C-alpha positions as a Markdown table, in Angstrom:
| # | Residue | x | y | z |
|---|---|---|---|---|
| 1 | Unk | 33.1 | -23.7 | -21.0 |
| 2 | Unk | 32.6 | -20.5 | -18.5 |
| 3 | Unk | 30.5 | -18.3 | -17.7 |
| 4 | Unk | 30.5 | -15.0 | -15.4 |
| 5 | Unk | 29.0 | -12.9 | -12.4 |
| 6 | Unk | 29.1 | -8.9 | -13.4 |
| 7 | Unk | 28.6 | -7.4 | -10.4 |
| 8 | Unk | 26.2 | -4.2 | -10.6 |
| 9 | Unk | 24.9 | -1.5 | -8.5 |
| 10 | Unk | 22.4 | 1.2 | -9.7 |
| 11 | Unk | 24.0 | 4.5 | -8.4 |
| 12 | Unk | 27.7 | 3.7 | -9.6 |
| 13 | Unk | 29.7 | 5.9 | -11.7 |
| 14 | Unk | 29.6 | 3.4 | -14.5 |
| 15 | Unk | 27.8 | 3.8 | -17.7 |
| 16 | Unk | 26.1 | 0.3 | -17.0 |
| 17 | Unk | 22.5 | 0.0 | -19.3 |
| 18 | Unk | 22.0 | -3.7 | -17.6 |
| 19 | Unk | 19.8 | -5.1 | -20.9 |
| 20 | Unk | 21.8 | -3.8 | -23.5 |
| 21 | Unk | 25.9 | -3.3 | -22.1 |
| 22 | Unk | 27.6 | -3.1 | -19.0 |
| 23 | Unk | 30.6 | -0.9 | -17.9 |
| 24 | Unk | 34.1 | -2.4 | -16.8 |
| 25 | Unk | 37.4 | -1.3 | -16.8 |
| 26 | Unk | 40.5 | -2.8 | -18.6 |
| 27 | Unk | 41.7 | -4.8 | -15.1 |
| 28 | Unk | 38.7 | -7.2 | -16.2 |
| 29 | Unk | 38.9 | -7.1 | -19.8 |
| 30 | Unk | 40.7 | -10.6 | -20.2 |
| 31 | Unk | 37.9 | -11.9 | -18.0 |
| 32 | Unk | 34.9 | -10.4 | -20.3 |
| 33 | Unk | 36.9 | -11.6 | -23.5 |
| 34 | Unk | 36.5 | -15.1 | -22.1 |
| 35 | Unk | 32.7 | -15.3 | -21.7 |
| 36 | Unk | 32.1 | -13.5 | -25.3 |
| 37 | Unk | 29.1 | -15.7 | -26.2 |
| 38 | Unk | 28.5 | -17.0 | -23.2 |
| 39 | Unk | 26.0 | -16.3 | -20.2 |
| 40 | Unk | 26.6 | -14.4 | -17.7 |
| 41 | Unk | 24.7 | -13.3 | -14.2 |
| 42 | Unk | 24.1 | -10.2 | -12.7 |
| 43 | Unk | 24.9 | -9.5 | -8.8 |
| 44 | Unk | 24.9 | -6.6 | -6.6 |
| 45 | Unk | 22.7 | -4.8 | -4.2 |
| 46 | Unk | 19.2 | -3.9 | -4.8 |
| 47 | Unk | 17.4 | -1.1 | -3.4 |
| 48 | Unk | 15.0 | -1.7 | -0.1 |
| 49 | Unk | 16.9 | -5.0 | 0.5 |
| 50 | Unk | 19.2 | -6.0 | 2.7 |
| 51 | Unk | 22.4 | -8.0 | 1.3 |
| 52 | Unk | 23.5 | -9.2 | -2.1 |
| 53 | Unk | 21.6 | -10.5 | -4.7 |
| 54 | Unk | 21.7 | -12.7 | -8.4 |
| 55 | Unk | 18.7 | -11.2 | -9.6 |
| 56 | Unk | 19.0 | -11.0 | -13.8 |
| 57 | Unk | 21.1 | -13.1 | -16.7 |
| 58 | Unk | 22.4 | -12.4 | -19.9 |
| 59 | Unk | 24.2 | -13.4 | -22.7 |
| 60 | Unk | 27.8 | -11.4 | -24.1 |
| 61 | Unk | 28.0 | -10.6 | -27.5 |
| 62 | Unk | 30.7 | -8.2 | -27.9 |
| 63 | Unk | 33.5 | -6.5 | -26.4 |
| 64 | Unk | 34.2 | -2.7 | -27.2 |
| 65 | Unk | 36.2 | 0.2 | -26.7 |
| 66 | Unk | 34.4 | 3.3 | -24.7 |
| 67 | Unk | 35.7 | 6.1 | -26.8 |
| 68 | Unk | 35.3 | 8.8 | -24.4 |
| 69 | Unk | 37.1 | 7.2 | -21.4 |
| 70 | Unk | 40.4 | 5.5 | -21.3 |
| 71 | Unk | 41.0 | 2.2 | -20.6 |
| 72 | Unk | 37.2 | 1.7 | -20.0 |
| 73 | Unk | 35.1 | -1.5 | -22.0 |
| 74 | Unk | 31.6 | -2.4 | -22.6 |
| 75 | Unk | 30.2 | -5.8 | -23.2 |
| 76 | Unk | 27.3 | -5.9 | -25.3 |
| 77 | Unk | 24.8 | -8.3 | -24.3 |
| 78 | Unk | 21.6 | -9.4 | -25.5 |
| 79 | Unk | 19.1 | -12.0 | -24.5 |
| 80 | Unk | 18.6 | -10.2 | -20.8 |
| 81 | Unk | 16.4 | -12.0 | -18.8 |
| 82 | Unk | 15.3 | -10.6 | -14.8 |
| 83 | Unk | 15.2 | -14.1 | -11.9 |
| 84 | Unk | 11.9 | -15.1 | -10.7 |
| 85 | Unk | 13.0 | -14.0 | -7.0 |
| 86 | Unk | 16.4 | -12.4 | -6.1 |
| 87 | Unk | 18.8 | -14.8 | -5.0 |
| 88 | Unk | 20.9 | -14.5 | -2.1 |
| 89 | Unk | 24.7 | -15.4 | -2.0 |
| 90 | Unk | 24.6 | -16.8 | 0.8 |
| 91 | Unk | 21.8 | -19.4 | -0.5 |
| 92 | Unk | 22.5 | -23.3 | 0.2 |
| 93 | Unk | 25.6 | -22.2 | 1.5 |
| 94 | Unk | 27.2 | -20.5 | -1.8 |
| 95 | Unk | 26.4 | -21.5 | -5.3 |
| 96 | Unk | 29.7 | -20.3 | -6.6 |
| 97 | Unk | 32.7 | -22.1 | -5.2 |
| 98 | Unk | 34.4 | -20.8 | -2.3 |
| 99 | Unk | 32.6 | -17.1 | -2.4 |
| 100 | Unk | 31.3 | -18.1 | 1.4 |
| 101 | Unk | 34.0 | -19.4 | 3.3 |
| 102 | Unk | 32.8 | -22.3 | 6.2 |
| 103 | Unk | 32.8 | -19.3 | 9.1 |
| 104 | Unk | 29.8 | -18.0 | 7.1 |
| 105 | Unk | 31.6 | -14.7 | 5.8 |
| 106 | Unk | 31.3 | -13.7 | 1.8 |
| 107 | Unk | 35.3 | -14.6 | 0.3 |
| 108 | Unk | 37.0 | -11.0 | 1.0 |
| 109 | Unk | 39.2 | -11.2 | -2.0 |
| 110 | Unk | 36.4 | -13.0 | -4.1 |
| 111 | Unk | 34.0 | -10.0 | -3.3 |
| 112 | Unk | 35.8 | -6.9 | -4.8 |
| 113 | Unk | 35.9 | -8.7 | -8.1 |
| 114 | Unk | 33.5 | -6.9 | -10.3 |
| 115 | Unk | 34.1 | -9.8 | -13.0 |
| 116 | Unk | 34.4 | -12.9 | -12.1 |
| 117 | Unk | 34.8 | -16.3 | -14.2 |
| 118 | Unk | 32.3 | -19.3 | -12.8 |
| 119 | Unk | 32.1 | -22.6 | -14.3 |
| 120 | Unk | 28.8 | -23.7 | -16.6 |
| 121 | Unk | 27.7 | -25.7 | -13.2 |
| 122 | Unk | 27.9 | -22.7 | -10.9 |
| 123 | Unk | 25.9 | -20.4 | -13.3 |
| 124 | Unk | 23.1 | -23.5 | -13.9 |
| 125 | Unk | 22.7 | -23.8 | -10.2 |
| 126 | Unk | 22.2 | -20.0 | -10.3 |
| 127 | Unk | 20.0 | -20.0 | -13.3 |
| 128 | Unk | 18.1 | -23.0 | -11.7 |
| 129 | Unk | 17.4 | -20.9 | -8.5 |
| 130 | Unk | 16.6 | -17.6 | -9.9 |
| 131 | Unk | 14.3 | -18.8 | -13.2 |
| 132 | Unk | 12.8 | -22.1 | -12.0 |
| 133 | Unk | 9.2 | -20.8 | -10.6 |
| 134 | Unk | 5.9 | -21.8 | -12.1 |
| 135 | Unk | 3.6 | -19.4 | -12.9 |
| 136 | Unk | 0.8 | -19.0 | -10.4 |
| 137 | Unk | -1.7 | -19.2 | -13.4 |
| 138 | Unk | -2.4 | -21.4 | -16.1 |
| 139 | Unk | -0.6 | -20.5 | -19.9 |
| 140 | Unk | -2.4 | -20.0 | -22.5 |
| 141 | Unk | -1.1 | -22.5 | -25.3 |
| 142 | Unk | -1.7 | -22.5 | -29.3 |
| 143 | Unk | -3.7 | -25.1 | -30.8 |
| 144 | Unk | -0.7 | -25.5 | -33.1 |
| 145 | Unk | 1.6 | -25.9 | -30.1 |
| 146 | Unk | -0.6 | -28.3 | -28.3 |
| 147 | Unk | -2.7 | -31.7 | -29.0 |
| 148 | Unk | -6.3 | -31.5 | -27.9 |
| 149 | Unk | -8.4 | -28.5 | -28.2 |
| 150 | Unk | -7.3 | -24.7 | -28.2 |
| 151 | Unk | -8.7 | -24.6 | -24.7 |
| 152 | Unk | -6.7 | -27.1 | -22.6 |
| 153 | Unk | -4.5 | -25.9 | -20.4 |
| 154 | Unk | -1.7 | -28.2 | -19.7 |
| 155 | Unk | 0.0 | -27.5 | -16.9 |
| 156 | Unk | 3.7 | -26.1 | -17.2 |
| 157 | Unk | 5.5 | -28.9 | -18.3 |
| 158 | Unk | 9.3 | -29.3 | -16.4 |
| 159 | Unk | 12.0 | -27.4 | -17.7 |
| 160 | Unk | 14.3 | -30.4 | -19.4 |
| 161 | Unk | 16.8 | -28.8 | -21.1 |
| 162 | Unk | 19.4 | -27.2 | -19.3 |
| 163 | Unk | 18.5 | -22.8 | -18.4 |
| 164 | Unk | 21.8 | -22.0 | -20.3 |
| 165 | Unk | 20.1 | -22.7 | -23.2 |
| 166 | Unk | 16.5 | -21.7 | -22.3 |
| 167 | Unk | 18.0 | -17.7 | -22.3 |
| 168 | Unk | 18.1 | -17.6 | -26.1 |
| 169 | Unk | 14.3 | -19.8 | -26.4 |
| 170 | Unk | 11.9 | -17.0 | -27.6 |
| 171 | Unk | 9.1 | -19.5 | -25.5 |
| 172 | Unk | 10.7 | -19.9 | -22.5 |
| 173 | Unk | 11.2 | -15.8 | -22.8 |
| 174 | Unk | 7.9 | -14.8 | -23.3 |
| 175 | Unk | 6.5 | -17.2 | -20.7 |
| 176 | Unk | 8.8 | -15.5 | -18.1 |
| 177 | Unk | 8.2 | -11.9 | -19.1 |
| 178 | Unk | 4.8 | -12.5 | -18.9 |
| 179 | Unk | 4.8 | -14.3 | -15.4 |
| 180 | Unk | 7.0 | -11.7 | -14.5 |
| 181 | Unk | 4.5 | -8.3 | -15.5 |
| 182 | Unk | 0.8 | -10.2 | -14.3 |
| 183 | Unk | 3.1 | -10.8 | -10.9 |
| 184 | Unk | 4.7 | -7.0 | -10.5 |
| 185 | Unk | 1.0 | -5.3 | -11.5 |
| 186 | Unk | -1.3 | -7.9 | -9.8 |
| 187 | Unk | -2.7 | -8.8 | -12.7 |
| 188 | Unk | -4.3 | -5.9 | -13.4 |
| 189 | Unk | -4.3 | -3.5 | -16.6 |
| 190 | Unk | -2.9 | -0.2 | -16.0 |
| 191 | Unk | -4.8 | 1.8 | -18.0 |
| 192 | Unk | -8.4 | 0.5 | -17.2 |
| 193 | Unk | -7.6 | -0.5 | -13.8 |
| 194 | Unk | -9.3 | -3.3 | -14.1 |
| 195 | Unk | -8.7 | -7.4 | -12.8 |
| 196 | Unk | -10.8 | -9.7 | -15.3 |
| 197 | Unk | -9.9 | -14.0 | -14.1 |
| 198 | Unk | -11.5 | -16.4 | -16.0 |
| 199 | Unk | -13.4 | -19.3 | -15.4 |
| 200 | Unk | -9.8 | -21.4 | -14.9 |
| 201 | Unk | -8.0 | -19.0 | -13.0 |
| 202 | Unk | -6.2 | -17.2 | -16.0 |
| 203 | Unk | -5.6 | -13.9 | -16.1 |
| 204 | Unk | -7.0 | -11.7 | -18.8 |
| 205 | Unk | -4.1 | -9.0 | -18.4 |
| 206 | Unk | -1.4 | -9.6 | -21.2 |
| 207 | Unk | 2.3 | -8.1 | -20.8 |
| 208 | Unk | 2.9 | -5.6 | -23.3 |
| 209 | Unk | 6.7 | -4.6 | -24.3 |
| 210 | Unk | 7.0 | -0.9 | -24.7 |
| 211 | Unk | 9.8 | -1.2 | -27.0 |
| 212 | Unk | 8.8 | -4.3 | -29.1 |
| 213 | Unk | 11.6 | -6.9 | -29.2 |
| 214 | Unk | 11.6 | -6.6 | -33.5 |
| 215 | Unk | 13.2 | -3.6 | -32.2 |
| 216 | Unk | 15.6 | -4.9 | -29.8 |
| 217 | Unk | 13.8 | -4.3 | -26.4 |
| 218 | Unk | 14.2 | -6.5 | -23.9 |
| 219 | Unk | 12.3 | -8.8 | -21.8 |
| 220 | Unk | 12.6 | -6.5 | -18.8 |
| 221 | Unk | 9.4 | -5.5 | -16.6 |
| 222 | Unk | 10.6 | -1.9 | -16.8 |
| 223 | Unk | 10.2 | -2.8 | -20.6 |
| 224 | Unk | 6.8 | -4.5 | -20.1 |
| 225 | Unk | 3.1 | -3.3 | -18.9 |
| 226 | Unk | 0.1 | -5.2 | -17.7 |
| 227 | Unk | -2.7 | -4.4 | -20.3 |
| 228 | Unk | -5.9 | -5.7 | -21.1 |
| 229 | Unk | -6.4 | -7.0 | -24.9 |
| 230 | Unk | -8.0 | -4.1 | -26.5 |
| 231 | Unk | -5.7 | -1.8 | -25.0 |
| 232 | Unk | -3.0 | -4.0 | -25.8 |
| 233 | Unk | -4.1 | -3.2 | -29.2 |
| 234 | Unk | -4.3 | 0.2 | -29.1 |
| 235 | Unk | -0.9 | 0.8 | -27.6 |
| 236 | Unk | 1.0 | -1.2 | -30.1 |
| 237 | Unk | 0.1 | 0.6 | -32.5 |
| 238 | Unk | 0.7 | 3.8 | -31.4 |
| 239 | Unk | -2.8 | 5.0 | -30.3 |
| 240 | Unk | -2.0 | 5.0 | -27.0 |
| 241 | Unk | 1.1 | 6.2 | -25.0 |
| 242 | Unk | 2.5 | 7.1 | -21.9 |
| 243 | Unk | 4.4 | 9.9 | -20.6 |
| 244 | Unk | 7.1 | 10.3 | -17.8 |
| 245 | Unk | 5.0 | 10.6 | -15.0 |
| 246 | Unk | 2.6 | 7.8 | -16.3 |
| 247 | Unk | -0.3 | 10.1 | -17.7 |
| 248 | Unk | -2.0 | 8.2 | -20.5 |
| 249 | Unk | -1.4 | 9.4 | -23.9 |
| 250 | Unk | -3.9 | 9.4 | -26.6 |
| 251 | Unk | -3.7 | 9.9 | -30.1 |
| 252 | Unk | -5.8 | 12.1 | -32.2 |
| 253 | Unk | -6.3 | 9.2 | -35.0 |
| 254 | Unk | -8.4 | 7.2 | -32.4 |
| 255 | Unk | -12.2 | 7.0 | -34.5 |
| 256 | Unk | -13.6 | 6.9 | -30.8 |
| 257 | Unk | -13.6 | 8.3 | -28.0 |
| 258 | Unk | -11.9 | 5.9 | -25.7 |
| 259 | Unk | -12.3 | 7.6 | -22.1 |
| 260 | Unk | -14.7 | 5.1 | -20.5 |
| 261 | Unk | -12.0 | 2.3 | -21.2 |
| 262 | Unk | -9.7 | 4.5 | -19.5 |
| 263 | Unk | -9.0 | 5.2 | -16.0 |
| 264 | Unk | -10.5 | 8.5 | -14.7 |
| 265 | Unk | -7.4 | 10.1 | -13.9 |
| 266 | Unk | -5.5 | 9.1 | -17.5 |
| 267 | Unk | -3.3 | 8.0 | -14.6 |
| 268 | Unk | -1.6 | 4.5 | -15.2 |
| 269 | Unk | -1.4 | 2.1 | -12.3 |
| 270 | Unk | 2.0 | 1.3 | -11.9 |
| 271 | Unk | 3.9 | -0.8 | -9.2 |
| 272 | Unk | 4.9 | 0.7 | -6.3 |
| 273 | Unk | 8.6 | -0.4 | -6.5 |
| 274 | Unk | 10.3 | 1.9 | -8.9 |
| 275 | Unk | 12.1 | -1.0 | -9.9 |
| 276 | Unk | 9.4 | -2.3 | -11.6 |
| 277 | Unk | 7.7 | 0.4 | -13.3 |
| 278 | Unk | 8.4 | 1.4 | -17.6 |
| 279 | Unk | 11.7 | 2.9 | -17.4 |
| 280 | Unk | 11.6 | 6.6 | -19.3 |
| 281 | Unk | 14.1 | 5.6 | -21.8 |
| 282 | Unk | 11.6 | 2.7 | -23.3 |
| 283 | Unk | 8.8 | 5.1 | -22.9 |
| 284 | Unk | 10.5 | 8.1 | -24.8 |
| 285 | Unk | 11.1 | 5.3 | -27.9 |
| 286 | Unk | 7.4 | 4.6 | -27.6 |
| 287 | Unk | 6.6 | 8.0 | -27.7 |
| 288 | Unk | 9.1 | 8.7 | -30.7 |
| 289 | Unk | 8.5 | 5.7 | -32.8 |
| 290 | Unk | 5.3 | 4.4 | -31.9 |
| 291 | Unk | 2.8 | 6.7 | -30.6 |
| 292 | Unk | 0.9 | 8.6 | -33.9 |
| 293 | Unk | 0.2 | 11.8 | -31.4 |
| 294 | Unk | -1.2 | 14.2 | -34.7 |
């Protein structure tokens, strides 16, 4: 079995959407065709860093036609999942074969390759790297899930069965999406502005998805947001939006006047890395589908 490394940078002319399909043309179509149903990573540059990274994993699903330029393909992916931490290529020395040669210099005919085919053990050892972190904070678990009382908190029990098969485990997911949002806003909700910890060190900030996954949206953080329960609430169903530049949206069915949960400015807290903050095209389905604005 194989995998691959699609290689990715954010101001290229290709039509790339990394969560849902990525670009490529025909040269690497034989390549793609071979990893249909199989994982592959993402690589590339990423902005305010210095070097190349593996910073994100999918699965392919598809290959297709694009019908408005020639000899140009998209894999359809699904299952997108962001790393923990970019991960350099140069780290342990390489983790694909031969991509650093022993002088310490990145393979020159390796590193044009937009596609390129790894083995299942080069893309664990990347998977391992990139999506092995704990949490800094204790889960939450479901009495169901758990033996004892609704309120233990076992610690993160180690990841047994190999990550290639973690990226499809709704669990696993939601675990990492929500590390990954308390992490990127500090634990803090967005719209109140506020950092609640309990008594054992959890925080009280849930990770929201903008676009639900029911609907296919993705465990991305620029599809996720850092709110407290009640707002939570109120923003899933469609009480509360956001627009463009972040200005809190609120719906005209709300019963109550919801300002003092608010923050004072209607202004949501957002990272600073633009990276990390809700991408427009999840907040425009929000907007459209979700948010009940009359």
């Amino acid at each position: 079995m194989v995998a691959a490394v699609f290689y990715h940078k954010a101001d290229s002319g290709y039509k790339d959407l990394p969560a849902f399909h990525y670009h490529f043309p025909k040269q690497y179509l034989s390549r793609v065709q071979q990893v249909i149903g199989r994982p592959i990573v993402y690589y590339g540059p990423l902005s305010g860093q210095t070097g190349q990274f593996y910073w994100a994993a999918a699965i392919v699903t598809d290959v297709r036609e694009d019908s408005y330029l020639s000899d140009h393909y998209y894999a359809d992916l699904r299952g997108y999942i962001e790393f923990d931490r970019m991960v350099s290529n140069r780290e342990n020395g390489g983790l694909e074969r031969n991509f650093i040669l022993p002088d310490g210099r990145v393979s020159p005919g390796r590193a044009v390759q937009a596609v390129r085919v790894i083995s299942d053990e080069e893309c664990e050892a990347i998977l391992a790297a990139g999506l092995s972190e704990r949490s800094p904070w204790p889960e939450r678990y479901d009495a169901a899930d758990i033996d004892g009382s609704e309120f233990d908190e076992p610690p993160q029990a180690p990841l047994e069965r190999p990550l290639v098969e973690q990226l499809v485990n709704r669990r696993f997911r939601d675990i990492k999406f929500r590390q990954h949002v308390r992490i990127a806003y500090d634990r803090r909700c967005a719209f109140t502005g506020l950092r609640l910890i309990n008594g054992q060190g959890r925080p009280e900030v849930e990770a929201a998805h903008i676009m639900p996954v029911e609907a296919n949206g993705p465990d991305s953080v620029q599809n996720g947001i850092a709110l407290s329960g009640t707002v939570h609430w109120m923003f899933d169903r469609g009480l509360l939006s956001l627009e463009d530049d972040f200005t809190i949206l609120r719906s005209r069915q709300l019963n109550h006047d919801v300002s003092h949960l608010l923050r004072p400015d209607l202004k949501a807290l957002v990272p600073d890395n633009p990276r990390l903050r809700p991408h427009p095209y999840y907040l425009d389905w929000h907007r459209t589908h979700r948010f009940k604005a009359a």
